[in-house]
mmCIF file of C-alpha atoms in Angstrom:
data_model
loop_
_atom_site.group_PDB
_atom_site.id
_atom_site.type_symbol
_atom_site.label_atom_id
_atom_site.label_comp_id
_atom_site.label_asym_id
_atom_site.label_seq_id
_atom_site.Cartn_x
_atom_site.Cartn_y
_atom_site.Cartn_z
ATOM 1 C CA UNK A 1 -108.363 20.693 98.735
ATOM 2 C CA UNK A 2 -112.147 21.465 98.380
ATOM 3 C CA UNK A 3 -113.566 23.515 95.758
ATOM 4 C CA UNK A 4 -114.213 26.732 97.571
ATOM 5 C CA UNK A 5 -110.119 27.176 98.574
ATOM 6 C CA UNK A 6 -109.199 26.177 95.137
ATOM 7 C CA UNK A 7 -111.632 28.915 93.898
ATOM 8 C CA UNK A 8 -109.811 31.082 96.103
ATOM 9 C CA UNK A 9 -106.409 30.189 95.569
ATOM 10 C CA UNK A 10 -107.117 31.106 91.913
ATOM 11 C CA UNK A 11 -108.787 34.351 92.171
ATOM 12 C CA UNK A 12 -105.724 35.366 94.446
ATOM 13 C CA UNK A 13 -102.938 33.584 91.564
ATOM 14 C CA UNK A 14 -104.954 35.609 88.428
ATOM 15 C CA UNK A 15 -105.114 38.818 90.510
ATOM 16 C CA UNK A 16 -101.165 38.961 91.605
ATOM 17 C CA UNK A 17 -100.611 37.673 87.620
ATOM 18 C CA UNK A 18 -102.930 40.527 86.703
ATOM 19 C CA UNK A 19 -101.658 43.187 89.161
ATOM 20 C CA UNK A 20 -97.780 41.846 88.008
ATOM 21 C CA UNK A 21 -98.972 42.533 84.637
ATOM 22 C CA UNK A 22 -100.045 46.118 84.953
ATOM 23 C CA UNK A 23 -97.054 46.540 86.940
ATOM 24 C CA UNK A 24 -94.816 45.358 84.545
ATOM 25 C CA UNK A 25 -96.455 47.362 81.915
ATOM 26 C CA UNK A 26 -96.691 50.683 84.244
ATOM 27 C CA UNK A 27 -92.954 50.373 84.699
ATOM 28 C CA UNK A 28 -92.085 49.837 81.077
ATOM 29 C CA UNK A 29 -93.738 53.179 80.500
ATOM 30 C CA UNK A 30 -90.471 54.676 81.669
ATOM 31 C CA UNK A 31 -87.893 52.290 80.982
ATOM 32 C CA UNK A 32 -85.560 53.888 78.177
ATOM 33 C CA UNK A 33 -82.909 52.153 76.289
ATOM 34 C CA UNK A 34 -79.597 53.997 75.309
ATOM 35 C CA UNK A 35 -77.990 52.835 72.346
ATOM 36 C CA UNK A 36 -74.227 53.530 72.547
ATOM 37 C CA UNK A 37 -71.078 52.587 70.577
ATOM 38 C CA UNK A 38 -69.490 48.895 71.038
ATOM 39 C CA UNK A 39 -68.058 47.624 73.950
ATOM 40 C CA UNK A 40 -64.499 48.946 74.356
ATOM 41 C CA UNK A 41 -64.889 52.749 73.156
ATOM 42 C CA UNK A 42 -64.890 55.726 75.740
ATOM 43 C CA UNK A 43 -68.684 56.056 74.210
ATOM 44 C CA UNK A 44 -69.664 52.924 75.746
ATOM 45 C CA UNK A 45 -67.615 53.426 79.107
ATOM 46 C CA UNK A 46 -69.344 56.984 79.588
ATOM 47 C CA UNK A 47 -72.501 55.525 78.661
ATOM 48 C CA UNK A 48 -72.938 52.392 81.157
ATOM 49 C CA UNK A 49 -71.792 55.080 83.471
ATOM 50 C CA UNK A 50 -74.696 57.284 83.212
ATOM 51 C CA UNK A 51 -76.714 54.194 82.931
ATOM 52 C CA UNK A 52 -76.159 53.203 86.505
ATOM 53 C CA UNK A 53 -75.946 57.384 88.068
ATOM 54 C CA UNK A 54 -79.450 57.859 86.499
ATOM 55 C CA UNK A 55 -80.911 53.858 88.043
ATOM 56 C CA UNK A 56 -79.308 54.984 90.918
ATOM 57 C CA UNK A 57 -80.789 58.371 91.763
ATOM 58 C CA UNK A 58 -83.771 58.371 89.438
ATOM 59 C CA UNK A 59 -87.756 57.074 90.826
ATOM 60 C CA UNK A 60 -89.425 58.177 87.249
ATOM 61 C CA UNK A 61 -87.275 56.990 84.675
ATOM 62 C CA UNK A 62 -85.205 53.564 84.240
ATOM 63 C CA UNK A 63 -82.333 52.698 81.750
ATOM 64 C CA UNK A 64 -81.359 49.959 79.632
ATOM 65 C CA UNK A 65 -78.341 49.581 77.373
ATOM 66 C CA UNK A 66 -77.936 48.499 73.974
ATOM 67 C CA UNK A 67 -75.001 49.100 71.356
ATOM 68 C CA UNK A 68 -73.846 48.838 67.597
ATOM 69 C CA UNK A 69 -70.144 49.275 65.558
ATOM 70 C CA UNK A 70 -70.331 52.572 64.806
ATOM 71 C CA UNK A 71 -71.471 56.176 65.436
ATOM 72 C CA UNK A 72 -74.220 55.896 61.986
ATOM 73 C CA UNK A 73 -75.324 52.524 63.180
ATOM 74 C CA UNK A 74 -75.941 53.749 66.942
ATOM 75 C CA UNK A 75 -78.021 56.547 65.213
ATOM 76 C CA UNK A 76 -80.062 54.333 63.233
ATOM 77 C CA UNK A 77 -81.516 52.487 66.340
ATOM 78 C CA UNK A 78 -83.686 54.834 67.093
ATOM 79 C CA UNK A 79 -85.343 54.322 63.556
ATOM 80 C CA UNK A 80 -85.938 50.732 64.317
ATOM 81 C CA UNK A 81 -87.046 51.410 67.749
ATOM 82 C CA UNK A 82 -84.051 49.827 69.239
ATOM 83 C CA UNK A 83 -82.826 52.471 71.181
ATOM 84 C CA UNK A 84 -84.569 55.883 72.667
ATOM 85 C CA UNK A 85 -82.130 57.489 73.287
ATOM 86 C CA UNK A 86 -78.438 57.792 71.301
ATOM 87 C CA UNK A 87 -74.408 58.934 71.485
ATOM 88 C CA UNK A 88 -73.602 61.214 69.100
ATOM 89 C CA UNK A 89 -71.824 63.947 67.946
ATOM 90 C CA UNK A 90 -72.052 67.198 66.557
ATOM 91 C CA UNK A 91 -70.309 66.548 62.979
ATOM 92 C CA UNK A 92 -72.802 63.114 62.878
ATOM 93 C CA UNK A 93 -75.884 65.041 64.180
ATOM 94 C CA UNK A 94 -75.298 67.608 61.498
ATOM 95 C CA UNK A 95 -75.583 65.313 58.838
ATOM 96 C CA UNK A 96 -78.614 63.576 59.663
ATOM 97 C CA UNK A 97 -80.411 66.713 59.551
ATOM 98 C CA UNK A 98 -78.934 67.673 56.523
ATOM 99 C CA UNK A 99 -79.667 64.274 54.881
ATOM 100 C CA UNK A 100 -75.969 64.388 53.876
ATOM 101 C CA UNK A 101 -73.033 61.726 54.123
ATOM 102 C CA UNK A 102 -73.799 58.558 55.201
ATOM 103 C CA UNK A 103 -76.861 59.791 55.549
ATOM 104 C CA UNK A 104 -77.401 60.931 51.834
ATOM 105 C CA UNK A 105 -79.083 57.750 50.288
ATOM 106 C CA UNK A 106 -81.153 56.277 53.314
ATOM 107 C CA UNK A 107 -82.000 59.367 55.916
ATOM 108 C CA UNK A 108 -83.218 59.306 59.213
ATOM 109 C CA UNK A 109 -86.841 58.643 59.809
ATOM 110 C CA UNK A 110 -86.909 60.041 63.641
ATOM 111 C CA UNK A 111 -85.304 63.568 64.398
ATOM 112 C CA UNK A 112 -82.596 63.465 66.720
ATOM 113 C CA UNK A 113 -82.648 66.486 69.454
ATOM 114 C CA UNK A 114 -79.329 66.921 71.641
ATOM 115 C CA UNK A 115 -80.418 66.983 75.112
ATOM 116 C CA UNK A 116 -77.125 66.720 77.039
ATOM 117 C CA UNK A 117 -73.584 68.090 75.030
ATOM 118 C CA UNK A 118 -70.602 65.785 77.373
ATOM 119 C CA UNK A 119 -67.465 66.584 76.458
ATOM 120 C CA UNK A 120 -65.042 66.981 73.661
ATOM 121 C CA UNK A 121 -62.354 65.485 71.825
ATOM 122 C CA UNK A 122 -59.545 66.530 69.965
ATOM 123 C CA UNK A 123 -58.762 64.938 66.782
ATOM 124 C CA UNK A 124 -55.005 64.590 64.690
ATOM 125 C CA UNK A 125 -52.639 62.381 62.634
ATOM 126 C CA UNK A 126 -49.756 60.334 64.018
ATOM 127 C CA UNK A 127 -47.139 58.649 62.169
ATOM 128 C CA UNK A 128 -44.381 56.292 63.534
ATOM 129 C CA UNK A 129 -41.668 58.663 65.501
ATOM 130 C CA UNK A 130 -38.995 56.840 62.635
ATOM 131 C CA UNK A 131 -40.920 58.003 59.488
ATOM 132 C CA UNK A 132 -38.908 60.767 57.939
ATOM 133 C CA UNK A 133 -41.170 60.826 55.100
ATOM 134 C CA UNK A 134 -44.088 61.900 56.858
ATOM 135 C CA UNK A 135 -44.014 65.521 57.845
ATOM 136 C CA UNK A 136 -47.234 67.021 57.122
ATOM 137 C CA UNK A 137 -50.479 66.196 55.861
ATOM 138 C CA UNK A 138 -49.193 65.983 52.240
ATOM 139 C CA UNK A 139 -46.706 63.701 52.622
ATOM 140 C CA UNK A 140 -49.565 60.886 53.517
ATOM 141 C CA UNK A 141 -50.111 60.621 49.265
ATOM 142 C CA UNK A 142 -49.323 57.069 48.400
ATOM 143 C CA UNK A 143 -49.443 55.826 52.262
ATOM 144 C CA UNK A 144 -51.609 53.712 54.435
ATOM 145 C CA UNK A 145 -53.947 55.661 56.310
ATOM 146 C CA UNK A 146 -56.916 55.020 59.188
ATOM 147 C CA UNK A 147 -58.772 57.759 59.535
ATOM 148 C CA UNK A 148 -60.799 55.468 62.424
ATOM 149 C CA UNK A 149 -63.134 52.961 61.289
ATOM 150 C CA UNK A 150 -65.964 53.722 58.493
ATOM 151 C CA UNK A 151 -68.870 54.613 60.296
ATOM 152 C CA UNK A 152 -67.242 56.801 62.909
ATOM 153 C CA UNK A 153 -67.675 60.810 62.321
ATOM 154 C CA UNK A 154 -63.961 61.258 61.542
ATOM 155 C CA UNK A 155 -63.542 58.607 58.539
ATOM 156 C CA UNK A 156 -65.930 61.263 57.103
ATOM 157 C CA UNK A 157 -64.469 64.022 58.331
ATOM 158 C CA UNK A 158 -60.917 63.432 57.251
ATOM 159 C CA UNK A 159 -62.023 62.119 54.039
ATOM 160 C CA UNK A 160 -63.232 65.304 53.118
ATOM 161 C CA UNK A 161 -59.929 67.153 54.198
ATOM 162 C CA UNK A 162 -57.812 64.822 52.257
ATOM 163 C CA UNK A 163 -59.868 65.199 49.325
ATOM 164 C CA UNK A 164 -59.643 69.224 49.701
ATOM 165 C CA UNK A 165 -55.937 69.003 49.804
ATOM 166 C CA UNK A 166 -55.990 66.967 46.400
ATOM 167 C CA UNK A 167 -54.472 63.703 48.306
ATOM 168 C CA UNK A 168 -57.615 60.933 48.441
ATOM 169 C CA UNK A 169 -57.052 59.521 45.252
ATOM 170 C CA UNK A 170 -53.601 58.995 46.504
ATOM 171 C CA UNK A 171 -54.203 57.709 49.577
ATOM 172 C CA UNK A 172 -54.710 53.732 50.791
ATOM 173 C CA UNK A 173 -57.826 54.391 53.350
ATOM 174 C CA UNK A 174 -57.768 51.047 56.177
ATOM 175 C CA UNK A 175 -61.137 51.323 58.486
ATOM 176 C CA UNK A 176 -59.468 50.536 61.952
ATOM 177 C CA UNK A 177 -61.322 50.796 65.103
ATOM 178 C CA UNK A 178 -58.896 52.868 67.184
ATOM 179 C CA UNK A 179 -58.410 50.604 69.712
ATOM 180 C CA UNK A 180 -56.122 48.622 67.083
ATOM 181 C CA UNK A 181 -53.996 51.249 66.026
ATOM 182 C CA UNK A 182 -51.091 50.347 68.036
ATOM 183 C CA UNK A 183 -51.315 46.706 66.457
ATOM 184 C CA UNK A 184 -51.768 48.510 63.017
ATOM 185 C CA UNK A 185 -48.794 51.023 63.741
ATOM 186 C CA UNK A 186 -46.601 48.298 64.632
ATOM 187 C CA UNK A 187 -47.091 45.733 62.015
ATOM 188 C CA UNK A 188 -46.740 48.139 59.300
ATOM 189 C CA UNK A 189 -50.916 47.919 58.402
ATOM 190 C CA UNK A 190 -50.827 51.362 58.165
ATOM 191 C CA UNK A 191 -48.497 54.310 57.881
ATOM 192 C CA UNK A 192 -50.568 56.630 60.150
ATOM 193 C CA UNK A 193 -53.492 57.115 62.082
ATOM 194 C CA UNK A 194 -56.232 59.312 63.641
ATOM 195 C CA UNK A 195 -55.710 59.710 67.065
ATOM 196 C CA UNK A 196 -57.347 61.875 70.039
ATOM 197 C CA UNK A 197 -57.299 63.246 73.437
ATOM 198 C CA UNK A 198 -60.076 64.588 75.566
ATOM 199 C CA UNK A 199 -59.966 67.405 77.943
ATOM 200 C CA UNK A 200 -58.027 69.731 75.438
ATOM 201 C CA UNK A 201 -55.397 67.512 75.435
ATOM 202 C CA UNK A 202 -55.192 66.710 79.547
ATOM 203 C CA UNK A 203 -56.205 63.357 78.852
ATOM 204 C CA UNK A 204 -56.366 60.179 76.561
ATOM 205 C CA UNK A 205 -58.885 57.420 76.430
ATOM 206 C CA UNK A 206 -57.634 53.747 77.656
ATOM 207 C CA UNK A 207 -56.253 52.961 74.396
ATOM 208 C CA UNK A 208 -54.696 56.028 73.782
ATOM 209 C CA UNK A 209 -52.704 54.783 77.256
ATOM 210 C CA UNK A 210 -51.659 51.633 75.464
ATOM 211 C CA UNK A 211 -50.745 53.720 72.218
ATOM 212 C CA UNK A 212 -47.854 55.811 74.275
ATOM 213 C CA UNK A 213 -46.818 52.606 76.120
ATOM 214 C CA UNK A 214 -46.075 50.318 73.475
ATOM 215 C CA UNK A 215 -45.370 53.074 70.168
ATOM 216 C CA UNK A 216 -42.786 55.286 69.108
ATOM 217 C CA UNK A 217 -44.523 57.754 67.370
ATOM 218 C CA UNK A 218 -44.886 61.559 66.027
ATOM 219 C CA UNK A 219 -47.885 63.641 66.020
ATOM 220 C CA UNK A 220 -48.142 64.946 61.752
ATOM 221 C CA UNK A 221 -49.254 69.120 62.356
ATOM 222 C CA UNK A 222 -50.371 70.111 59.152
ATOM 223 C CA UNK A 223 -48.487 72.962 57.612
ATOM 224 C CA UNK A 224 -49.922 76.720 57.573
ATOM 225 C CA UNK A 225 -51.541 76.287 54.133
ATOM 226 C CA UNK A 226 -53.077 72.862 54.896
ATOM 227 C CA UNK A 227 -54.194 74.112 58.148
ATOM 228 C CA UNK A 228 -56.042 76.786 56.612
ATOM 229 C CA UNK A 229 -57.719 74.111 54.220
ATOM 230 C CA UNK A 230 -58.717 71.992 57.102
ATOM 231 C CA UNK A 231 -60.390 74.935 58.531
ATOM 232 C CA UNK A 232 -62.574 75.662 55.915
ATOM 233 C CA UNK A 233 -63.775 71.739 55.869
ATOM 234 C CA UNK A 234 -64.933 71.031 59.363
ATOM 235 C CA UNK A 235 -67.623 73.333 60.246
ATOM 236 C CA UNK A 236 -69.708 72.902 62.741
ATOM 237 C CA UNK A 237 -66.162 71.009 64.183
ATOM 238 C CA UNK A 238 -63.700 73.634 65.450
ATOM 239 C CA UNK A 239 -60.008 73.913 64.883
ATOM 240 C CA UNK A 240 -58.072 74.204 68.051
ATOM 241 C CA UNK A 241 -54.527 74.230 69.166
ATOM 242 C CA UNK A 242 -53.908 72.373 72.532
ATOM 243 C CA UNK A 243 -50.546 70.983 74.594
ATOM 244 C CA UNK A 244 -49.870 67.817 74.797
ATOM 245 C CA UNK A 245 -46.706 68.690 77.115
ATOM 246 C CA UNK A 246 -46.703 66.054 79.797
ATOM 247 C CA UNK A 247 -49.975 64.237 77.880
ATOM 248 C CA UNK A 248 -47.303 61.837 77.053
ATOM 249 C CA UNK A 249 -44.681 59.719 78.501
ATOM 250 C CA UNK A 250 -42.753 59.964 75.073
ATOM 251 C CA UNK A 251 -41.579 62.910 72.921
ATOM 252 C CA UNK A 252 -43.974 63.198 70.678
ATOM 253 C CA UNK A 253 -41.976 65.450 67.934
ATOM 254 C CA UNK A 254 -44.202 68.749 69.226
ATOM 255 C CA UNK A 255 -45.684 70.258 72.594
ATOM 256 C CA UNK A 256 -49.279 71.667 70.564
ATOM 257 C CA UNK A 257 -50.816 70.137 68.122
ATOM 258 C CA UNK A 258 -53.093 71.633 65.322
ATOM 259 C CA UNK A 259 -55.972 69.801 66.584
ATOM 260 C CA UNK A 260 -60.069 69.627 65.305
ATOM 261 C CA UNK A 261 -62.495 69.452 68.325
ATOM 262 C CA UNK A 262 -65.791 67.393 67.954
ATOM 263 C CA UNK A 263 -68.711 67.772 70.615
ATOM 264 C CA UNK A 264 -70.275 64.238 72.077
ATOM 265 C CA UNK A 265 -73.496 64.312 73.365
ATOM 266 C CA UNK A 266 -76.791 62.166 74.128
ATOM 267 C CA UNK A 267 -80.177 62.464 71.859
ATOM 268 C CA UNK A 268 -83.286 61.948 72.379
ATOM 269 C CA UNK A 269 -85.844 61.268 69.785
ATOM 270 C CA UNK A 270 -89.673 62.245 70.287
ATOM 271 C CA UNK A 271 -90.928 59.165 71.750
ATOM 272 C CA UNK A 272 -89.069 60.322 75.246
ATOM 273 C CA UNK A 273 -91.501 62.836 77.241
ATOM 274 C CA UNK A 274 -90.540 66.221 77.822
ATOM 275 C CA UNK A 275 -90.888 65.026 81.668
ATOM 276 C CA UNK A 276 -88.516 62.270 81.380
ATOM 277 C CA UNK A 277 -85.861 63.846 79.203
ATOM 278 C CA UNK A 278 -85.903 66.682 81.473
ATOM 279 C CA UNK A 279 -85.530 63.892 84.797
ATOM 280 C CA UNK A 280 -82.948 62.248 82.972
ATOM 281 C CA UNK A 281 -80.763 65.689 82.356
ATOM 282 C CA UNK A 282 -81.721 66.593 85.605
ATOM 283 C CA UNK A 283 -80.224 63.678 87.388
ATOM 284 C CA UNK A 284 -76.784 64.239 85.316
ATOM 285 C CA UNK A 285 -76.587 67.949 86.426
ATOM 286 C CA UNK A 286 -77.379 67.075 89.794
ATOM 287 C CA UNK A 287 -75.348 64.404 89.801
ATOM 288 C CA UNK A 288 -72.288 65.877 88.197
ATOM 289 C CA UNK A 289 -69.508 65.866 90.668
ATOM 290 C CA UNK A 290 -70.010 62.086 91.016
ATOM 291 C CA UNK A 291 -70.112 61.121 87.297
ATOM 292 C CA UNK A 292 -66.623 62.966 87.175
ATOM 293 C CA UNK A 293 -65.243 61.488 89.819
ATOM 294 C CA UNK A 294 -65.908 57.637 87.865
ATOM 295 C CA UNK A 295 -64.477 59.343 85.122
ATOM 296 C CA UNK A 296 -62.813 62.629 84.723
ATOM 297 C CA UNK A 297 -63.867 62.827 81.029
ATOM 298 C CA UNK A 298 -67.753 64.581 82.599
ATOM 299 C CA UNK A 299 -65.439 67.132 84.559
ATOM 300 C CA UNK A 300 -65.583 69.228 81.576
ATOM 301 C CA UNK A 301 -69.461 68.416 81.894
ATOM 302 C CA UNK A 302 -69.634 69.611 85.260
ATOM 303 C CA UNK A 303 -67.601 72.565 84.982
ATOM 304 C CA UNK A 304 -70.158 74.020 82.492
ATOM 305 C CA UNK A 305 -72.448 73.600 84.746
ATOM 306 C CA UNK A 306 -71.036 75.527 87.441
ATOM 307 C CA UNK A 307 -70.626 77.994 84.997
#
């Protein structure tokens, strides 16, 4: 090879290096990363979903995935840079802007601004379908309850109910992703659980499948006076009644349940431009009718929409 082509050859190898370069770097100016909640929870389902609708449909903006244990620890990677944008919900949002909860002792550096609200879900107790003990809220003093895992919005949330009704101190607290509550149920790890539906009670997450096939158990309404207790705890969360008539292949002691709603959504933090965030919401509005058809769960998404 004489020195002139091998000149050549590497003027044309440093400019395709440089030109990948820029590129590369170009691109990264819009590549996001969504931090979501660990593998296995409707979070993380819903999330890879609107990974791929937004890849698919979107020329400005790209998105990666990352994830963490719990609803807190999602938040916090967009402190560390880890994650633009982040699933969350309403109770959780509320206290990182009030510096309160988990929150309390090491706050949020970056502000968190909802840009898309999802859907809801609808929280409540369950006990075994056997326990004749367990009747109402009250009757959980001196039992084995998961509220969900620590971290998640609703081992606050029901921590702060229990304590209004004078029970904590009384109660065993187990931090159990709900995924295991069947397991838990069944081997006697705890005597009840938090437990949810979505869709006001039309639907139940994958688990929540495997809960009704392989558990006997009865949903625990509180009592008039406790239910008036509970409301006065959850705000921003609302109280709700739904039917759970046909929700279940099992009778489940009651057709509505005394239920407390929670709002999921997606945040941004301020190092997403107003261009992008608005492509990215964009594309899920747009694109509504075919994220509810993966799952139905972002029907209640795209019925606000149409509304």
């Amino acid at each position: 090879m004489n020195s002139l082509l091998l000149k050549r050859l590497t003027l044309v190898i440093t400019l395709a290096i440089f030109l990948f370069s820029w590129g590369s770097v170009a691109l990264a100016k819009n590549l996001y990363v969504q931090g979501l909640p660990g593998e296995g929870t409707l979070g993380y389902s819903l999330g890879v979903i609107i990974t791929k609708v937004v890849n698919d449909h979107s020329e400005k903006i790209k998105l990666g995935t990352t994830s963490a244990r719990s609803t807190v620890a999602v938040m916090r990677l967009a402190d560390t840079d880890d994650a633009d944008l982040v699933y969350t919900n309403a109770w959780s949002l509320m206290q990182a802007w009030k510096n309160s909860g988990p929150f309390a002792k090491l706050p949020m550096k970056k502000k968190l601004y909802p840009l898309v609200w999802l859907y809801t879900a609808e929280f409540f107790v369950i006990t075994k379908a056997e326990r004749k003990d367990i009747n109402s809220l009250k009757d959980l003093a001196g039992k084995k309850v998961s509220p969900t895992k620590a971290g998640y919005s609703y081992w606050d949330v029901y921590n702060k109910i229990f304590k209004k009704l004078g029970i904590l101190d009384k109660i065993t607290l187990r931090s159990i992703a709900f995924p295991q509550t069947p397991d838990a149920l069944l081997m006697g790890t705890v005597d009840a659980a938090v437990t949810y539906t979505t869709l006001k009670g039309e639907d139940l997450p994958g688990w929540g499948r495997d809960l009704d096939n392989r558990v006997k158990f009865k949903i625990v309404n509180p009592n008039p006076e406790e239910w008036a207790i509970v409301k006065s705890v959850i705000p921003p969360l609302v109280p709700i009644t739904i039917s759970v008539k046909g929700t279940y292949s099992q009778d489940v002691g009651v057709n509505e349940v005394l239920a407390i709603a929670n709002v999921y959504a997606w945040c941004v933090t301020e190092k997403i431009t107003t261009e992008d965030a608005y492509e990215y919401a964009k594309i899920l509005f747009e694109n509504a009718d075919e994220l509810a058809k993966m799952d139905r769960r972002f029907s209640e998404y795209r019925d606000m929409g149409k509304d």
